[in-house]
């Protein structure tokens, strides 16, 4: 069982930046990690993933604006979000899973609100 706790959400104006952090109880190199978001009335979707073998994937909507990173020594996962847009408003969740098995452990979420 892996516990995840997100932080760093908040309210920002369009064009601003936020950095989300996720503290994990365990984050060994064999785990893949990712950030997901869910807007009101919409499904949860992937924002950025970083696999156990170092492959990074971004949703088209956030490419060149968001950067995912991890620090296994500190058991942390981060998402740097720049040039934020109102459509980035959502609850953001971090997740982790063993290798390519798919998201299994989830944090409780942190709200990001971007105003125009």
Coordinates of N, CA, C and O in Angstrom, one line a residue:
X1 N 0.8 -1.2 0.0 CA 0.0 0.0 0.0 C 0.9 1.2 0.0 O 1.8 1.3 0.8
X2 N 0.6 2.2 -0.9 CA 1.3 3.4 -1.0 C 0.4 4.6 -0.7 O -0.7 4.7 -1.3
X3 N 0.8 5.4 0.2 CA 0.0 6.6 0.5 C 0.6 7.8 -0.2 O 1.8 8.0 -0.2
X4 N -0.3 8.6 -0.8 CA 0.1 9.8 -1.5 C -0.6 11.0 -1.0 O -1.8 11.0 -0.7
X5 N 0.1 12.1 -0.8 CA -0.5 13.4 -0.3 C 0.0 14.5 -1.2 O 1.1 14.8 -1.3
X6 N -1.0 15.2 -1.9 CA -0.7 16.3 -2.8 C -0.7 17.6 -2.0 O -1.4 17.7 -1.0
X7 N 0.0 18.6 -2.6 CA 0.0 19.9 -2.0 C 0.3 20.9 -3.1 O 0.8 20.5 -4.2
X8 N 0.1 22.2 -2.9 CA 0.5 23.2 -3.9 C -0.5 23.8 -4.7 O -0.3 24.7 -5.5
X9 N -1.8 23.2 -4.6 CA -2.8 23.8 -5.4 C -3.2 25.2 -4.9 O -2.8 25.6 -3.9
X10 N -4.1 25.9 -5.6 CA -4.5 27.2 -5.2 C -5.2 27.9 -6.4 O -5.5 27.3 -7.4
X11 N -5.4 29.2 -6.2 CA -6.0 30.0 -7.2 C -5.0 31.0 -7.8 O -4.1 31.5 -7.1
X12 N -5.0 31.1 -9.1 CA -4.0 31.9 -9.8 C -4.7 32.5 -11.0 O -5.7 32.0 -11.6
X13 N -4.2 33.6 -11.5 CA -4.7 34.2 -12.7 C -4.1 33.6 -13.9 O -3.0 33.0 -13.9
X14 N -4.8 33.7 -15.0 CA -4.3 33.1 -16.3 C -2.9 33.7 -16.6 O -2.6 34.9 -16.4
X15 N -2.0 32.8 -17.0 CA -0.6 33.2 -17.3 C 0.3 32.9 -16.1 O 1.5 33.0 -16.3
X16 N -0.3 32.6 -15.0 CA 0.5 32.4 -13.8 C 1.1 31.0 -13.7 O 0.9 30.2 -14.6
X17 N 1.7 30.7 -12.6 CA 2.4 29.4 -12.4 C 2.0 28.8 -11.1 O 1.7 29.5 -10.1
X18 N 2.0 27.5 -11.0 CA 1.9 26.8 -9.7 C 2.8 25.5 -9.8 O 3.0 25.0 -10.9
X19 N 3.2 25.1 -8.6 CA 4.0 23.9 -8.6 C 3.3 22.9 -7.6 O 3.1 23.2 -6.4
X20 N 2.8 21.8 -8.1 CA 2.2 20.8 -7.3 C 3.2 19.8 -6.8 O 4.1 19.4 -7.6
X21 N 3.1 19.3 -5.6 CA 4.0 18.3 -5.1 C 3.1 17.2 -4.5 O 2.0 17.3 -4.1
X22 N 3.8 16.0 -4.5 CA 3.1 14.8 -4.1 C 4.1 14.0 -3.2 O 5.2 13.6 -3.7
X23 N 3.8 13.9 -2.0 CA 4.7 13.1 -1.1 C 4.1 11.7 -1.0 O 3.0 11.4 -0.7
X24 N 5.0 10.7 -1.3 CA 4.7 9.3 -1.3 C 5.3 8.6 -0.1 O 6.4 8.9 0.3
X25 N 4.6 7.6 0.4 CA 5.1 6.8 1.5 C 6.2 5.9 1.0 O 7.1 5.5 1.7
X26 N 6.2 5.6 -0.3 CA 7.2 4.8 -1.0 C 7.2 5.1 -2.5 O 6.2 5.1 -3.1
X27 N 8.4 5.3 -3.0 CA 8.5 5.7 -4.4 C 9.8 5.1 -4.9 O 10.8 5.9 -5.1
X28 N 9.9 3.8 -5.1 CA 11.1 3.2 -5.6 C 11.2 3.4 -7.2 O 10.1 3.6 -7.8
X29 N 12.3 3.2 -7.8 CA 12.5 3.3 -9.2 C 11.6 2.4 -10.0 O 11.3 2.7 -11.2
X30 N 11.1 1.3 -9.4 CA 10.2 0.4 -10.2 C 8.8 1.0 -10.4 O 8.0 0.4 -11.1
X31 N 8.5 2.0 -9.7 CA 7.1 2.6 -9.8 C 7.1 3.7 -10.9 O 7.9 4.5 -10.9
X32 N 6.0 3.6 -11.6 CA 5.7 4.7 -12.6 C 4.8 5.7 -11.8 O 4.1 5.3 -10.8
X33 N 4.8 7.0 -12.2 CA 4.1 8.0 -11.5 C 3.3 8.9 -12.6 O 3.7 8.9 -13.7
X34 N 2.4 9.6 -12.1 CA 1.7 10.5 -13.0 C 0.8 11.5 -12.3 O 0.5 11.3 -11.1
X35 N 0.4 12.5 -13.0 CA -0.6 13.5 -12.6 C -1.8 13.4 -13.5 O -1.7 13.3 -14.7
X36 N -3.0 13.5 -12.8 CA -4.2 13.4 -13.5 C -5.1 14.6 -13.0 O -4.8 15.1 -11.9
X37 N -6.1 14.9 -13.8 CA -7.0 16.0 -13.3 C -8.4 15.7 -13.7 O -8.7 15.0 -14.7
X38 N -9.3 16.2 -12.9 CA -10.7 16.1 -13.2 C -11.5 17.4 -13.0 O -11.5 17.9 -11.9
X39 N -12.0 17.9 -14.0 CA -12.8 19.1 -14.0 C -14.3 18.7 -13.6 O -14.7 17.6 -13.9
X40 N -15.0 19.7 -13.1 CA -16.4 19.4 -12.7 C -17.2 18.8 -13.9 O -17.2 19.4 -15.0
X41 N -17.9 17.7 -13.7 CA -18.7 17.2 -14.7 C -18.0 16.4 -15.8 O -18.6 16.0 -16.8
X42 N -16.7 16.3 -15.6 CA -15.9 15.6 -16.7 C -15.1 14.4 -16.1 O -15.0 14.3 -14.9
X43 N -14.6 13.6 -16.9 CA -13.9 12.4 -16.5 C -12.5 12.8 -16.1 O -11.9 13.8 -16.5
X44 N -11.9 11.9 -15.2 CA -10.5 12.1 -14.9 C -9.6 11.8 -16.1 O -9.8 10.7 -16.7
X45 N -8.7 12.6 -16.4 CA -7.8 12.4 -17.5 C -6.3 12.6 -17.1 O -6.0 13.3 -16.1
X46 N -5.5 11.9 -17.9 CA -4.1 12.0 -17.6 C -3.5 13.4 -18.1 O -3.9 13.9 -19.1
X47 N -2.6 13.9 -17.3 CA -1.9 15.2 -17.6 C -0.5 14.9 -18.0 O 0.0 15.4 -19.0
X48 N 0.2 14.1 -17.1 CA 1.6 13.8 -17.4 C 1.9 12.5 -16.7 O 1.5 12.3 -15.5
X49 N 2.7 11.7 -17.3 CA 3.2 10.5 -16.7 C 4.6 10.3 -16.9 O 5.2 10.7 -17.9
X50 N 5.3 9.6 -16.0 CA 6.7 9.3 -16.0 C 6.8 7.9 -15.6 O 6.6 7.5 -14.4
X51 N 7.2 7.1 -16.6 CA 7.3 5.6 -16.3 C 8.5 5.2 -15.5 O 9.5 6.0 -15.4
X52 N 8.5 4.0 -15.1 CA 9.7 3.5 -14.3 C 10.9 3.5 -15.1 O 12.0 3.6 -14.5
X53 N 10.8 3.5 -16.4 CA 12.0 3.5 -17.3 C 12.3 4.8 -17.9 O 13.0 4.9 -18.9
X54 N 11.7 5.9 -17.3 CA 12.0 7.2 -17.7 C 11.3 7.9 -18.9 O 11.6 9.0 -19.3
X55 N 10.3 7.2 -19.4 CA 9.5 7.8 -20.5 C 8.5 8.8 -20.0 O 7.7 8.4 -19.1
X56 N 8.5 10.0 -20.5 CA 7.6 11.0 -20.1 C 6.5 11.2 -21.2 O 6.9 11.3 -22.4
X57 N 5.3 11.4 -20.8 CA 4.2 11.6 -21.7 C 3.4 12.8 -21.2 O 3.0 12.7 -20.0
X58 N 3.0 13.7 -22.0 CA 2.2 14.8 -21.6 C 0.9 14.8 -22.5 O 0.9 14.5 -23.7
X59 N -0.2 15.3 -21.9 CA -1.4 15.5 -22.7 C -1.1 16.7 -23.6 O -0.3 17.6 -23.3
X60 N -1.7 16.6 -24.8 CA -1.4 17.6 -25.8 C -1.7 19.0 -25.3 O -1.1 20.0 -25.6
X61 N -2.7 19.1 -24.4 CA -3.2 20.4 -23.9 C -2.2 21.1 -23.0 O -2.3 22.3 -22.7
X62 N -1.2 20.3 -22.4 CA -0.3 20.9 -21.5 C 1.1 20.9 -22.0 O 2.0 21.3 -21.3
X63 N 1.4 20.3 -23.1 CA 2.8 20.2 -23.6 C 3.4 21.6 -23.7 O 2.7 22.6 -24.1
X64 N 4.6 21.7 -23.3 CA 5.4 22.9 -23.3 C 5.1 23.8 -22.2 O 5.7 24.9 -22.1
X65 N 4.1 23.5 -21.4 CA 3.7 24.3 -20.3 C 3.9 23.6 -18.9 O 4.2 24.3 -17.9
X66 N 3.7 22.3 -18.9 CA 3.8 21.6 -17.7 C 5.1 20.7 -17.7 O 5.5 20.2 -18.8
X67 N 5.7 20.5 -16.5 CA 6.8 19.6 -16.4 C 6.7 18.7 -15.2 O 6.5 19.2 -14.1
X68 N 6.8 17.4 -15.5 CA 6.7 16.4 -14.4 C 8.1 16.0 -14.0 O 9.0 15.9 -14.9
X69 N 8.3 15.8 -12.7 CA 9.6 15.3 -12.2 C 9.4 14.5 -11.0 O 8.3 14.5 -10.4
X70 N 10.4 13.7 -10.6 CA 10.3 12.9 -9.4 C 11.7 12.9 -8.7 O 12.7 13.1 -9.4
X71 N 11.6 12.6 -7.5 CA 12.9 12.5 -6.7 C 12.7 11.2 -5.8 O 12.0 11.3 -4.8
X72 N 13.3 10.1 -6.3 CA 13.1 8.9 -5.6 C 13.7 8.9 -4.2 O 13.2 8.3 -3.2
X73 N 14.8 9.6 -4.0 CA 15.4 9.7 -2.7 C 14.5 10.4 -1.7 O 14.6 10.0 -0.5
X74 N 13.7 11.3 -2.1 CA 12.8 12.1 -1.2 C 11.4 11.6 -1.3 O 10.5 12.1 -0.6
X75 N 11.1 10.5 -2.1 CA 9.8 10.0 -2.3 C 8.8 11.1 -2.7 O 7.7 11.2 -2.1
X76 N 9.2 11.9 -3.6 CA 8.3 13.0 -4.1 C 8.1 13.0 -5.6 O 9.0 12.6 -6.3
X77 N 7.0 13.6 -6.0 CA 6.6 13.8 -7.4 C 6.2 15.2 -7.5 O 5.5 15.7 -6.6
X78 N 6.5 15.8 -8.6 CA 6.1 17.2 -8.8 C 5.6 17.5 -10.1 O 5.8 16.7 -11.1
X79 N 4.8 18.6 -10.2 CA 4.3 19.0 -11.5 C 4.4 20.5 -11.5 O 3.7 21.2 -10.8
X80 N 5.3 21.0 -12.4 CA 5.5 22.5 -12.5 C 4.5 22.9 -13.7 O 4.6 22.4 -14.8
X81 N 3.7 23.9 -13.3 CA 2.7 24.3 -14.3 C 2.9 25.8 -14.6 O 2.7 26.6 -13.7
X82 N 3.2 26.1 -15.8 CA 3.4 27.5 -16.3 C 2.3 27.9 -17.3 O 1.7 27.0 -17.9
X83 N 2.2 29.2 -17.5 CA 1.3 29.7 -18.5 C -0.1 29.1 -18.3 O -0.7 28.6 -19.3
X84 N -0.6 29.1 -17.1 CA -1.8 28.4 -16.8 C -3.0 29.1 -17.5 O -3.0 30.4 -17.7
X85 N -4.0 28.3 -17.9 CA -5.2 28.8 -18.6 C -6.4 28.5 -17.8 O -6.4 27.5 -17.0
X86 N -7.5 29.2 -18.0 CA -8.7 28.8 -17.2 C -9.2 27.4 -17.4 O -9.7 26.8 -16.5
X87 N -8.9 26.8 -18.6 CA -9.3 25.4 -18.8 C -8.4 24.4 -18.1 O -8.7 23.2 -18.1
X88 N -7.4 24.9 -17.4 CA -6.6 24.0 -16.5 C -7.2 23.8 -15.2 O -6.8 23.0 -14.4
X89 N -8.3 24.6 -14.9 CA -9.0 24.5 -13.6 C -9.5 23.1 -13.4 O -10.3 22.5 -14.3
X90 N -9.2 22.5 -12.3 CA -9.6 21.1 -12.1 C -9.0 20.7 -10.7 O -8.2 21.3 -10.1
X91 N -9.5 19.5 -10.3 CA -8.8 18.8 -9.1 C -7.7 18.0 -9.7 O -7.9 17.2 -10.7
X92 N -6.5 18.1 -9.2 CA -5.4 17.4 -9.6 C -5.0 16.3 -8.6 O -4.9 16.5 -7.4
X93 N -4.7 15.1 -9.2 CA -4.4 14.0 -8.4 C -3.0 13.4 -8.9 O -2.8 13.3 -10.1
X94 N -2.2 13.0 -7.9 CA -1.1 12.2 -8.3 C -1.4 10.7 -8.1 O -2.3 10.4 -7.3
X95 N -0.7 9.9 -8.8 CA -0.9 8.5 -8.8 C 0.4 7.7 -9.0 O 1.3 8.3 -9.6
X96 N 0.4 6.5 -8.5 CA 1.6 5.7 -8.8 C 1.2 4.3 -9.0 O 0.1 3.8 -8.5
X97 N 2.0 3.5 -9.7 CA 1.7 2.1 -10.0 C 3.0 1.4 -10.3 O 4.0 2.0 -10.7
X98 N 2.9 0.1 -10.2 CA 4.1 -0.7 -10.4 C 4.3 -0.9 -11.9 O 3.4 -1.4 -12.6
X99 N 5.4 -0.4 -12.4 CA 5.9 -0.5 -13.8 C 4.7 -0.1 -14.7 O 4.4 1.1 -14.7
X100 N 4.2 -1.0 -15.6 CA 3.2 -0.6 -16.5 C 1.8 -1.1 -16.2 O 0.9 -1.2 -17.1
X101 N 1.6 -1.3 -14.9 CA 0.3 -2.0 -14.5 C -0.9 -1.0 -14.5 O -2.0 -1.4 -14.4
X102 N -0.6 0.3 -14.6 CA -1.7 1.3 -14.6 C -1.9 1.8 -13.2 O -1.6 1.2 -12.2
X103 N -2.5 3.1 -13.1 CA -2.6 3.8 -11.8 C -3.4 2.9 -10.8 O -4.4 2.4 -11.1
X104 N -2.8 2.8 -9.6 CA -3.4 2.0 -8.6 C -3.5 2.8 -7.3 O -4.6 2.7 -6.6
X105 N -2.5 3.6 -6.9 CA -2.6 4.3 -5.7 C -2.8 5.8 -6.1 O -2.1 6.3 -6.9
X106 N -3.7 6.4 -5.3 CA -4.1 7.8 -5.6 C -4.0 8.7 -4.4 O -4.3 8.2 -3.3
X107 N -3.7 9.9 -4.6 CA -3.8 10.9 -3.6 C -5.2 11.4 -3.5 O -6.1 11.0 -4.2
X108 N -5.4 12.3 -2.5 CA -6.8 12.8 -2.3 C -7.1 14.0 -3.2 O -8.3 14.4 -3.3
X109 N -6.1 14.6 -3.9 CA -6.4 15.6 -4.8 C -6.1 17.0 -4.2 O -6.2 17.2 -3.0
X110 N -5.7 17.9 -5.1 CA -5.5 19.3 -4.7 C -6.1 20.2 -5.8 O -6.0 19.9 -7.0
X111 N -6.9 21.2 -5.4 CA -7.7 22.0 -6.4 C -6.8 23.1 -7.0 O -6.0 23.8 -6.3
X112 N -6.9 23.2 -8.3 CA -6.3 24.3 -9.0 C -7.3 25.1 -9.7 O -8.2 24.5 -10.5
X113 N -7.4 26.4 -9.5 CA -8.4 27.3 -10.1 C -7.6 28.4 -10.8 O -6.8 29.1 -10.2
X114 N -7.9 28.5 -12.1 CA -7.3 29.6 -12.9 C -8.3 30.5 -13.4 O -9.3 30.1 -14.1
X115 N -8.2 31.8 -13.0 CA -9.2 32.8 -13.4 C -8.7 33.6 -14.6 O -7.5 33.8 -14.8
X116 N -9.6 34.1 -15.4 CA -9.2 34.8 -16.6 C -9.1 36.3 -16.3 O -9.5 36.8 -15.3

